[in-house]
Coordinates of C-alpha atoms in Angstrom, one line a residue:
Chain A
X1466 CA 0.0 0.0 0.0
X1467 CA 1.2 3.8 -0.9
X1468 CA 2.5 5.4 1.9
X1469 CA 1.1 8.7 3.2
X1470 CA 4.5 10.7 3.1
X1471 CA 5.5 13.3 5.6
X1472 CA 7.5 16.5 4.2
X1473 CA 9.2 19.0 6.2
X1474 CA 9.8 22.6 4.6
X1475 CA 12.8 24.7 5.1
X1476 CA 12.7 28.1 3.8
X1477 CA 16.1 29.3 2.4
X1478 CA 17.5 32.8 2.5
X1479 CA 21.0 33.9 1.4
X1480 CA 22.3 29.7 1.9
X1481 CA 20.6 29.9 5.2
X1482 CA 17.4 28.9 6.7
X1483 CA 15.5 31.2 8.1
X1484 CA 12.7 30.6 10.1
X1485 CA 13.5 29.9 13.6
X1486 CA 14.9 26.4 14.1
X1487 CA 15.1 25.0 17.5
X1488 CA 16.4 21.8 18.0
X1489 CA 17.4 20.0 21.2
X1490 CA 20.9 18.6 19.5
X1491 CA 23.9 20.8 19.1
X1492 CA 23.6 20.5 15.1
X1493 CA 23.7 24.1 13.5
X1494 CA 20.3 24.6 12.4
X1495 CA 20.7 26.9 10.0
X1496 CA 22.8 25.4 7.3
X1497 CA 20.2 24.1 4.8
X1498 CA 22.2 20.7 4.0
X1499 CA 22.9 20.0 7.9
X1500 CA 18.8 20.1 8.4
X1501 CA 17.9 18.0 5.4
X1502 CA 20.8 15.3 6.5
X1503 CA 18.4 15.6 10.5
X1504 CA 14.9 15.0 9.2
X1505 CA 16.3 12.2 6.4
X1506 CA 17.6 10.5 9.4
X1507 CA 14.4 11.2 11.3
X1508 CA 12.4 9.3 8.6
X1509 CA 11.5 12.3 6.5
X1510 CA 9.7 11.0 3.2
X1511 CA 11.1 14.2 1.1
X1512 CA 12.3 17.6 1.3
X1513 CA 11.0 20.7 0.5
X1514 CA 13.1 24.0 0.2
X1515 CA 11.5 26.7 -0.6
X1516 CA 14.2 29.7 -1.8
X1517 CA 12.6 33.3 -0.4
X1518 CA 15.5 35.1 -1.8
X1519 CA 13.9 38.3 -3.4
X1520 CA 16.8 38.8 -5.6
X1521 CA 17.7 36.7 -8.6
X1522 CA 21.5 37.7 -7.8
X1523 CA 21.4 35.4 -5.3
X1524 CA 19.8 32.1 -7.2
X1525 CA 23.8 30.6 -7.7
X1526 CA 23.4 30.3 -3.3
X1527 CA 20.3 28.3 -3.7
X1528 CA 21.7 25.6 -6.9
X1529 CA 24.8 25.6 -4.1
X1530 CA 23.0 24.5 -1.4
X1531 CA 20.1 22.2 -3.3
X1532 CA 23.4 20.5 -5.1
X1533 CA 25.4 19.8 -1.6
X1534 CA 21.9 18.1 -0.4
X1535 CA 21.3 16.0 -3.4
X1536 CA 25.4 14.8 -3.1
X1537 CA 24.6 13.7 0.6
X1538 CA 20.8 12.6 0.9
X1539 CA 19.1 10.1 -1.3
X1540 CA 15.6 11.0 -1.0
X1541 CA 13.2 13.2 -3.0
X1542 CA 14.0 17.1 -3.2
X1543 CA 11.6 19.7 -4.3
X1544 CA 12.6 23.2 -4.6
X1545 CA 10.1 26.1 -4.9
X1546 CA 10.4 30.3 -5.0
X1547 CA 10.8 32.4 -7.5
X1548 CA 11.1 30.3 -10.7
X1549 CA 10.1 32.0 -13.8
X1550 CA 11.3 30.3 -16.5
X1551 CA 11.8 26.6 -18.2
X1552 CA 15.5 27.6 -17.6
X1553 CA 15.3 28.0 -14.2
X1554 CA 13.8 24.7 -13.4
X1555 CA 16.4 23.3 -15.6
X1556 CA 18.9 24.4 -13.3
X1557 CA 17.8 23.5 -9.9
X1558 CA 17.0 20.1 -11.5
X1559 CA 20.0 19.4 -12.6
X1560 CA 21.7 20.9 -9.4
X1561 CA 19.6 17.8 -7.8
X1562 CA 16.4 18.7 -7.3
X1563 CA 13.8 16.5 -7.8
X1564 CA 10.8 18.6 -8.5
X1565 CA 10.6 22.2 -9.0
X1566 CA 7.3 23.6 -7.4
X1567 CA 5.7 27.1 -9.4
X1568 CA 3.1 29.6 -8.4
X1569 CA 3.4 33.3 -9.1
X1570 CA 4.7 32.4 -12.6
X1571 CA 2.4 29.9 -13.4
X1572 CA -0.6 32.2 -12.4
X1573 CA 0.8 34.5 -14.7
X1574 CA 1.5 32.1 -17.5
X1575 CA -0.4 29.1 -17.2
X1576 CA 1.6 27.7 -20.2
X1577 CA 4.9 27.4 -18.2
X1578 CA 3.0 24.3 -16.5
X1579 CA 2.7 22.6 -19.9
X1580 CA 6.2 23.9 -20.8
X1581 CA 7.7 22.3 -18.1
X1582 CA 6.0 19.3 -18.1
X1583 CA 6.5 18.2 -21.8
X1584 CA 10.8 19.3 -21.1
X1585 CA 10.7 17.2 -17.6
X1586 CA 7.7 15.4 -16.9
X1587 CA 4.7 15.5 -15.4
X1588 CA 5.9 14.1 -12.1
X1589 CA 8.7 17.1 -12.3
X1590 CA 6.5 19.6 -12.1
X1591 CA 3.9 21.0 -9.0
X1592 CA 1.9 23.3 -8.3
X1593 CA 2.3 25.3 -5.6
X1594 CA -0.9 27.1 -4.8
X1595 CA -1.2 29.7 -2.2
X1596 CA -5.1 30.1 -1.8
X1597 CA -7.2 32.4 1.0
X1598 CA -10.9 32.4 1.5
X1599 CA -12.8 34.7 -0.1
X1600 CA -14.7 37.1 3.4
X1601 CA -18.1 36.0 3.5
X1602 CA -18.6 34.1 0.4
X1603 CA -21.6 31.8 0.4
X1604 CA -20.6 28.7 -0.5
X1605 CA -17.2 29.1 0.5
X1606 CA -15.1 29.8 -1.9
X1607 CA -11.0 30.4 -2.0
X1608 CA -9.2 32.8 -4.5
X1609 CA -5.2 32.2 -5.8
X1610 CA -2.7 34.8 -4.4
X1611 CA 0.2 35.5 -5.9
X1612 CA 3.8 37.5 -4.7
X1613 CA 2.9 35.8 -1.3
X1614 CA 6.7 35.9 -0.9
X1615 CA 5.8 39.7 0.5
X1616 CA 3.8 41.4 2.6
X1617 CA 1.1 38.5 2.3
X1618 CA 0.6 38.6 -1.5
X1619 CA -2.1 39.6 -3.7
X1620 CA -5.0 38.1 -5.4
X1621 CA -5.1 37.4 -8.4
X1622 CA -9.2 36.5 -8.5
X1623 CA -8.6 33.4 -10.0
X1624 CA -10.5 30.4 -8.3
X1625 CA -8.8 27.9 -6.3
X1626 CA -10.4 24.9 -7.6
X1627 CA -10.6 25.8 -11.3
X1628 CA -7.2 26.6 -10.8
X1629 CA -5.9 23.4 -9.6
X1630 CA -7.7 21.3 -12.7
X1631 CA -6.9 23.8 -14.7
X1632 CA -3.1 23.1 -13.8
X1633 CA -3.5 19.3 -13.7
X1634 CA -4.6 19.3 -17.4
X1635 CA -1.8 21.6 -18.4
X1636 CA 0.4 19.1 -17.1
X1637 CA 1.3 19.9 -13.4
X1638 CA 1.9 16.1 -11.6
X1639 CA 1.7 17.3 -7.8
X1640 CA -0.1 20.3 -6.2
X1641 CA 0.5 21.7 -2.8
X1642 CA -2.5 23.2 -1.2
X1643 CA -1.2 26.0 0.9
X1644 CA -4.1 27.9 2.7
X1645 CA -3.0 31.9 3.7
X1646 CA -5.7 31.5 6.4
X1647 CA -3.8 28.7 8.5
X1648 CA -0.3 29.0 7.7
X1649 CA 1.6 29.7 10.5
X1650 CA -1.7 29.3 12.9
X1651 CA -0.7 26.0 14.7
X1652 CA -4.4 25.5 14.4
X1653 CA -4.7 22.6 11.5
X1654 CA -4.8 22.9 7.8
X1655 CA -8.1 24.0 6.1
X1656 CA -9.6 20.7 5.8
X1657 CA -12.5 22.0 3.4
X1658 CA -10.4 23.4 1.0
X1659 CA -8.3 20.5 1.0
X1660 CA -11.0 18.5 0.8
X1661 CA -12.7 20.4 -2.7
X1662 CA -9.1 19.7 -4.0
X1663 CA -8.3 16.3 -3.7
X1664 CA -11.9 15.3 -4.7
X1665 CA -11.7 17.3 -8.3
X1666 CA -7.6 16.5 -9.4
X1667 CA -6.4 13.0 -10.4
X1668 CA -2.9 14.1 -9.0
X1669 CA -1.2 13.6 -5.5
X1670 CA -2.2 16.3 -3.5
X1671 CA 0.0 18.0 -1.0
X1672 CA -1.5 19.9 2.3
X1673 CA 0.5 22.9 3.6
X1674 CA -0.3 25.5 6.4
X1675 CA -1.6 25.5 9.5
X1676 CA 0.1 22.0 11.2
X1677 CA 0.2 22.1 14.6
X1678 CA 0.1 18.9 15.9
X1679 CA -0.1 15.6 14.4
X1680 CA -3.8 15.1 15.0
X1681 CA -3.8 17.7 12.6
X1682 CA -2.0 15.5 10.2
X1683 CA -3.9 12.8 10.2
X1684 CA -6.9 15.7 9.8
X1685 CA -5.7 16.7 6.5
X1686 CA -5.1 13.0 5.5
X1687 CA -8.8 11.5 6.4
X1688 CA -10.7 14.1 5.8
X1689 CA -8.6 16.5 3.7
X1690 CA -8.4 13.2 1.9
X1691 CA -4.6 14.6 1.0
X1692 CA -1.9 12.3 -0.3
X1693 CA 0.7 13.8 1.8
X1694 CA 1.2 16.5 4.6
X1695 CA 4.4 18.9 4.4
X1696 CA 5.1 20.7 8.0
X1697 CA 7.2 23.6 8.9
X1698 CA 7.0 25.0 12.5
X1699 CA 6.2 21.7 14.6
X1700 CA 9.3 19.5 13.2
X1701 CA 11.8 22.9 13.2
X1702 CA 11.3 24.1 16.6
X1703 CA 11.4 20.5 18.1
X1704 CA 7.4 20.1 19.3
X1705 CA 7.1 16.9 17.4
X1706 CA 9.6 14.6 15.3
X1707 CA 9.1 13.3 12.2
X1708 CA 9.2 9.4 14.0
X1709 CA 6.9 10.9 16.8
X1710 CA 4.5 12.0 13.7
X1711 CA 4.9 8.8 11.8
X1712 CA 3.9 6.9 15.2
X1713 CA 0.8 8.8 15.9
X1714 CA -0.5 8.2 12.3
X1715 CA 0.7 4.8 12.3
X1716 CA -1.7 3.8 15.4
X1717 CA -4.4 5.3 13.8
X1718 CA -4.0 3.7 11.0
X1719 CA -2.7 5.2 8.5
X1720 CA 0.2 3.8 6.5
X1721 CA 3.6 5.7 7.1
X1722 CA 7.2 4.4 5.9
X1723 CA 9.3 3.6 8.9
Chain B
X734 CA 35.7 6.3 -16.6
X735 CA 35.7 3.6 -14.0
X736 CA 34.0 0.0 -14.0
X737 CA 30.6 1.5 -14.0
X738 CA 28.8 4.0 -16.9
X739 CA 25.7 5.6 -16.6
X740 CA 23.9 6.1 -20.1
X741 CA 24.0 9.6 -21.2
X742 CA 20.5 10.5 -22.9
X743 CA 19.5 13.5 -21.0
X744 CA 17.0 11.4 -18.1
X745 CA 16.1 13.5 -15.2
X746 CA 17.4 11.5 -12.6
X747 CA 21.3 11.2 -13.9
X748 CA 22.6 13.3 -11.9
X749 CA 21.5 11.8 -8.3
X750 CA 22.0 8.0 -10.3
X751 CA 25.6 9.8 -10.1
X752 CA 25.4 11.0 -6.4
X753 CA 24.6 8.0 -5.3
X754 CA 27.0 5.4 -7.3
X755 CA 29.7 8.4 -6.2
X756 CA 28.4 8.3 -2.3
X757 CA 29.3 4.1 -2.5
X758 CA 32.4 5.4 -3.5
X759 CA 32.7 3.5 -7.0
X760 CA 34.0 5.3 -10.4
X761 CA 31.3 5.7 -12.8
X762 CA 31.5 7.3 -15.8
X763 CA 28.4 9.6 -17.5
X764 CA 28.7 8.9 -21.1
X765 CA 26.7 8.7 -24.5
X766 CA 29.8 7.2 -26.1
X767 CA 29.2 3.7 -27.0
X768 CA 32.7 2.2 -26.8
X769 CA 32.8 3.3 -23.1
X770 CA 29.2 2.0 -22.1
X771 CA 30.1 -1.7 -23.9
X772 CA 33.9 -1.1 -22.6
X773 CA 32.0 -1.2 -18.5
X774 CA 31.6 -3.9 -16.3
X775 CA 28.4 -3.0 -15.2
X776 CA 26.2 -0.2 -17.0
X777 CA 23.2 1.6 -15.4
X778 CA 20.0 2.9 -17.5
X779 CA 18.5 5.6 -15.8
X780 CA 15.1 7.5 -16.7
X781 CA 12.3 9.4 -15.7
X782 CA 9.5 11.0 -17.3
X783 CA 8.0 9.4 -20.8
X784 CA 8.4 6.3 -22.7
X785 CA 8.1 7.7 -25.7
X786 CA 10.0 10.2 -25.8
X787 CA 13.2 8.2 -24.3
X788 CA 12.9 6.0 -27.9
X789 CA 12.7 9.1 -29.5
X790 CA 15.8 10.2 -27.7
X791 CA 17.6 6.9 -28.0
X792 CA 16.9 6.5 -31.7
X793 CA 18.4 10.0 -31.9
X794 CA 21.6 8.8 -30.1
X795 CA 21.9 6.1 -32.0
X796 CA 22.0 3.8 -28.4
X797 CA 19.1 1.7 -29.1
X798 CA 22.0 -1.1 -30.6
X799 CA 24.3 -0.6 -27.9
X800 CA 21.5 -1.6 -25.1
X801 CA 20.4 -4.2 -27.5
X802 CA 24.0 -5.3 -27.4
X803 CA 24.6 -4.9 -23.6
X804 CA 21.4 -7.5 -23.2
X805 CA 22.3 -9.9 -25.7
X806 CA 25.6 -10.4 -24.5
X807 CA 24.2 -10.9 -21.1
X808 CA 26.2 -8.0 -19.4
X809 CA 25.3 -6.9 -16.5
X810 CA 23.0 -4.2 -16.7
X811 CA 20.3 -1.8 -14.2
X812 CA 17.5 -0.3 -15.8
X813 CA 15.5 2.0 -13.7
X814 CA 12.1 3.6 -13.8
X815 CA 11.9 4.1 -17.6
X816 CA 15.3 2.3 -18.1
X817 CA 12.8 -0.5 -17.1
X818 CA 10.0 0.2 -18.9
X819 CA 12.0 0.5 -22.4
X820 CA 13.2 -3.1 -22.4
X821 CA 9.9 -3.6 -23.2
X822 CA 8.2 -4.5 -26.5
X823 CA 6.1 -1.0 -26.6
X824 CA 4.1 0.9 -24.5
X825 CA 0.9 2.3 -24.2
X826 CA 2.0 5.6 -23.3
X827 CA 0.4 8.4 -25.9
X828 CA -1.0 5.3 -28.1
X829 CA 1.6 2.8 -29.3
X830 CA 5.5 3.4 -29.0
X831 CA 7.4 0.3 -30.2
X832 CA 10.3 -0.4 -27.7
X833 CA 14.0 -2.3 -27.3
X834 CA 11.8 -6.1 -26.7
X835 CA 14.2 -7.2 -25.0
X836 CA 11.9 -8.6 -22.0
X837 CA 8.6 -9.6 -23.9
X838 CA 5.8 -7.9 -23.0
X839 CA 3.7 -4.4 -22.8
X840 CA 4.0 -0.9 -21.1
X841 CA 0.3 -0.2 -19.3
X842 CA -1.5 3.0 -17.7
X843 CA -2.0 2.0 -14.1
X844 CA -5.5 1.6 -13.6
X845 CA -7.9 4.6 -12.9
X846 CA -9.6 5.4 -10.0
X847 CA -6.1 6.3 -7.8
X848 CA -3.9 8.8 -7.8
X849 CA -1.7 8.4 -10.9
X850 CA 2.0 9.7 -11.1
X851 CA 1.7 6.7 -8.0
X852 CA 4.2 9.2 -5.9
X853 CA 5.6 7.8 -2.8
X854 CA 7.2 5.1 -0.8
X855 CA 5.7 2.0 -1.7
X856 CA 6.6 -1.7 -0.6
X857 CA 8.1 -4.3 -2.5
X858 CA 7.4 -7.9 -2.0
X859 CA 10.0 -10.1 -3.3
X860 CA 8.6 -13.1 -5.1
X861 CA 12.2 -14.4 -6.2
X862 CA 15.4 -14.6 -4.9
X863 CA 17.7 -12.7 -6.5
X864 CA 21.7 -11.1 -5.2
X865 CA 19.6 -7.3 -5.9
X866 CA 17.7 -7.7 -2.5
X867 CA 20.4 -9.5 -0.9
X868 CA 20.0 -8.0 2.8
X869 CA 17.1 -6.4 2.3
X870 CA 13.9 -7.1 3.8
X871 CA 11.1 -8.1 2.4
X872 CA 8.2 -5.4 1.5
X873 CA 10.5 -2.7 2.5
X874 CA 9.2 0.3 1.1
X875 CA 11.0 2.3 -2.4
X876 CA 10.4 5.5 -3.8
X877 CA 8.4 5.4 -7.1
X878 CA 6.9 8.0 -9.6
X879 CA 5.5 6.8 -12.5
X880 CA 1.9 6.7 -14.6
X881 CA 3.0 3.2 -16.6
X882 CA 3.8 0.2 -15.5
X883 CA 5.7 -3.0 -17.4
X884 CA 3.5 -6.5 -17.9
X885 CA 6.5 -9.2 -19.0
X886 CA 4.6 -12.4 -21.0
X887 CA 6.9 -14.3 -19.2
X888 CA 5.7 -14.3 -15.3
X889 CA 9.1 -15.9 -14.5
X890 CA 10.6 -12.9 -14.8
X891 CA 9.5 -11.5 -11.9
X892 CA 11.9 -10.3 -8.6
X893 CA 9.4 -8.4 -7.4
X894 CA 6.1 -6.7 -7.2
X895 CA 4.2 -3.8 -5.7
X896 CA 0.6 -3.2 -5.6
X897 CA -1.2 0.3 -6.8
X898 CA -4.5 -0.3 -8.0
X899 CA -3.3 -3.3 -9.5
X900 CA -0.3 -5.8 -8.6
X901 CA 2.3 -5.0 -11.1
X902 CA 6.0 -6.1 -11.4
X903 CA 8.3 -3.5 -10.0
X904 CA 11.6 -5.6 -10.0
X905 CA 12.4 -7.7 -13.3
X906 CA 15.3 -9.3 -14.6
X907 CA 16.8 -12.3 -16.5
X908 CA 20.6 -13.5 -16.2
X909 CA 22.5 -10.4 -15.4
X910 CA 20.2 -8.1 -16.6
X911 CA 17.8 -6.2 -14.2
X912 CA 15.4 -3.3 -14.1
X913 CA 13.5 -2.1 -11.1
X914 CA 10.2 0.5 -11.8
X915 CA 11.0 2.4 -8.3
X916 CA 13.8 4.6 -7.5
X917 CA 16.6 3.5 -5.8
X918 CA 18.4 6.8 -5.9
X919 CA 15.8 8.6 -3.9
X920 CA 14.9 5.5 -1.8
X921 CA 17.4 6.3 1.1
X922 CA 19.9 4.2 2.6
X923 CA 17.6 0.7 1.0
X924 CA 18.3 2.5 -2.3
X925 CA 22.0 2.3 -2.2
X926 CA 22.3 -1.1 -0.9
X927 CA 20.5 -2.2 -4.0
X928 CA 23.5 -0.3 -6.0
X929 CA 25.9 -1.9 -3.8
X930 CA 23.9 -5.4 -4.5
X931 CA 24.3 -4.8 -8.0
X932 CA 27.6 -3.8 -8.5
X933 CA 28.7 -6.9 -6.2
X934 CA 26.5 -9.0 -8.6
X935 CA 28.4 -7.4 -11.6
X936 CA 31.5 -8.7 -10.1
X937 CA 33.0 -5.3 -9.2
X938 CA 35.1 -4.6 -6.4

């Protein structure tokens, strides 16, 4: 049976990452490669980095860092943030990465999906959607930002859902569902829009924002009905291993590599 | 160029094929030149992405004889992910592409109704024993990520299997050639073992 897989997320600034990381070993938790070597040894299913350098002058840091990962750890790598071009996924792909995960620019240019998908893959190629709920809308409905690198984004009025099958027939082979309205909450992913999600695309489907604890997890895998769950603040500043994750999930029954 | 080559047609996963023969600290050659690749001990076909377009590529390369070559001189050889699927006689994917035939039988769509790339860690039940899965347990999980999957005429064939959907053969092989559908470059410390396993089994070392 298919694993659910577990993905921690390391945002990268400048060959550092940069949200707080607080472990209880003396490893230094901000080298990028150092962190990815700790969760692979914690069981982590793949990696995410996502690159929130603003400036492109800085992109040479980020191939650096995803190609010193890919020499040392032998499992999946996606790498996400400011990709705007065929060429730029080219590069971090053959730095090492694994997947190379589009948003703002695929907004703005829907055929970069296809693009990129008939150069690499398919299975290359994921959407990265950041999505907010539209105040007061009756039924609920969730609208695509874009630039959410800054100041929280902007909207680009596109729906959510349309969006993401949109995306999936243009080629994209993965899409993370990161909600605006949980990320960073601690207080579980948006299970409804997860939910809309998975139900309308034939393709794995990734939940982001809003983990807080693994019940939350297993929330956005029975009924988010997502494939996998990626993880940011809960694994960096030590709340909750990967293995402590993997165990919880396991008892409930859900099917987790160990 | 050491014992080992990797074929050189562009395939997505080449460079951590690489990193991870490089990491077991072998020499390995990348290479398109088909002196070196029928000049190694033991030669690895990597791939990701489409069937079709690998022939396409192949053809273009003019390697399509040398793997022909490598097979029917019984050398020892790893095909992975569409390195697999491309020894066999054609696949479904986009219609009909004809293939090497080199392991009888037909490229499918997995079936509908799941998820398809099947993305994830996935276990693989050994059916047969062969040196690839020597000290490796059985239904330990591998990484895979693929749409297709190979059905060889000849059930005998099969190392191993997996189930998505549909129980499908994700380990194949006959004398000392081998192909595996999952990754064993992204399938952690597992994965390498089965390059280790295999490069033992080529005689290197």
């Amino acid at each position: 049976m298919l694993t659910k897989r577990i993905i921690p997320c390391l945002d990268v600034k400048g060959g550092r990452v940069v949200k707080g990381v607080k472990f209880k070993s003396h490893r230094d938790a901000g080298d990028p490669v150092e962190l990815a070597a700790f969760y692979n040894e914690q069981g982590a299913d793949e990696l995410v980095f996502y690159d929130i350098t603003a400036s492109s002058d800085e992109r040479p840091i980020m191939l650096d860092v995803v190609k010193r990962t890919a020499n040392q750890i032998f499992i999946p790598l996606t790498v996400g943030g400011g990709l705007r071009t065929v060429e730029d996924m080219h590069r971090m792909l053959e730095a090492g990465a694994d997947k190379v995960s589009i948003n703002t620019a695929a907004v703005l240019r829907p055929e970069l999906i296809s693009e990129g998908a008939k150069r690499f893959g398919n299975q290359c190629i994921v959407l990265g959607m950041d999505a907010k709920r539209v105040t007061g809308s009756d039924p609920v409905r969730w609208e695509v930002y874009t630039h959410t690198g800054a100041d929280g984004g902007q909207t680009s009025g596109i729906d959510a859902i349309k969006w993401a099958c949109r995306a999936v027939d243009l080629g994209a082979g993965e899409i993370v569902v990161n909600s605006i309205d949980a990320d960073g909450t601690k207080a579980g992913y948006d299970l409804e829009l997860l939910r809309a999600i998975s139900e309308c695309v034939t393709v794995p489907v990734v939940a982001s924002g809003g983990a807080g604890s693994p019940e939350d997890l297993y929330q956005a895998l029975i009924v988010g009905k997502a494939d996998a769950v990626l993880a940011a603040s809960i694994f960096h500043y030590g709340t909750y291993t990967i293995l402590e994750t993997k165990k919880y999930l396991s008892g409930k029954g859900i099917p987790v590599r160990f | 160029m050491g014992d080992i080559a990797i074929i050189d047609y562009g395939a997505g996963n080449l460079r951590s094929v690489n990193n991870a023969v490089v990491k077991l600290g072998y020499q390995v050659g990348i290479t398109n030149n088909a002196e070196e690749i029928l000049r190694a001990k033991a030669v690895i076909f990597p791939g990701v992405g489409a069937a079709g377009d690998t022939m396409f590529t192949l053809d273009k390369m003019g390697l399509m004889p040398v793997v022909r070559q490598l097979a029917a001189e019984n050398r020892p050889l790893l095909g992975i992910c569409i390195g697999l699927q491309v020894l066999y006689t054609g696949t479904e994917e986009g219609g009909w592409f004809d293939c090497l035939d080199i392991i009888k039988g037909r490229v499918k769509k997995l079936p509908s109704g799941l998820k398809v790339p099947h993305m994830g860690w996935n276990q693989v039940k050994i059916k047969k024993s062969h040196p690839l899965f020597e000290g490796i347990p059985d239904s330990s999980n591998f990484y895979f990520v693929h749409s297709y999957y190979g059905d060889p005429e000849d059930k005998s064939l099969v190392i191993a299997e997996t189930e998505y959907g549909v129980k499908f053969a994700s380990c194949v092989g006959r004398g000392n050639l081998v192909a595996v559908q999952f990754h064993p470059e992204r399938s952690g410390d597992l994965g390498l073992q089965i390059y280790e396993n295999f490069f033992k089994f080529a005689g290197i070392k």
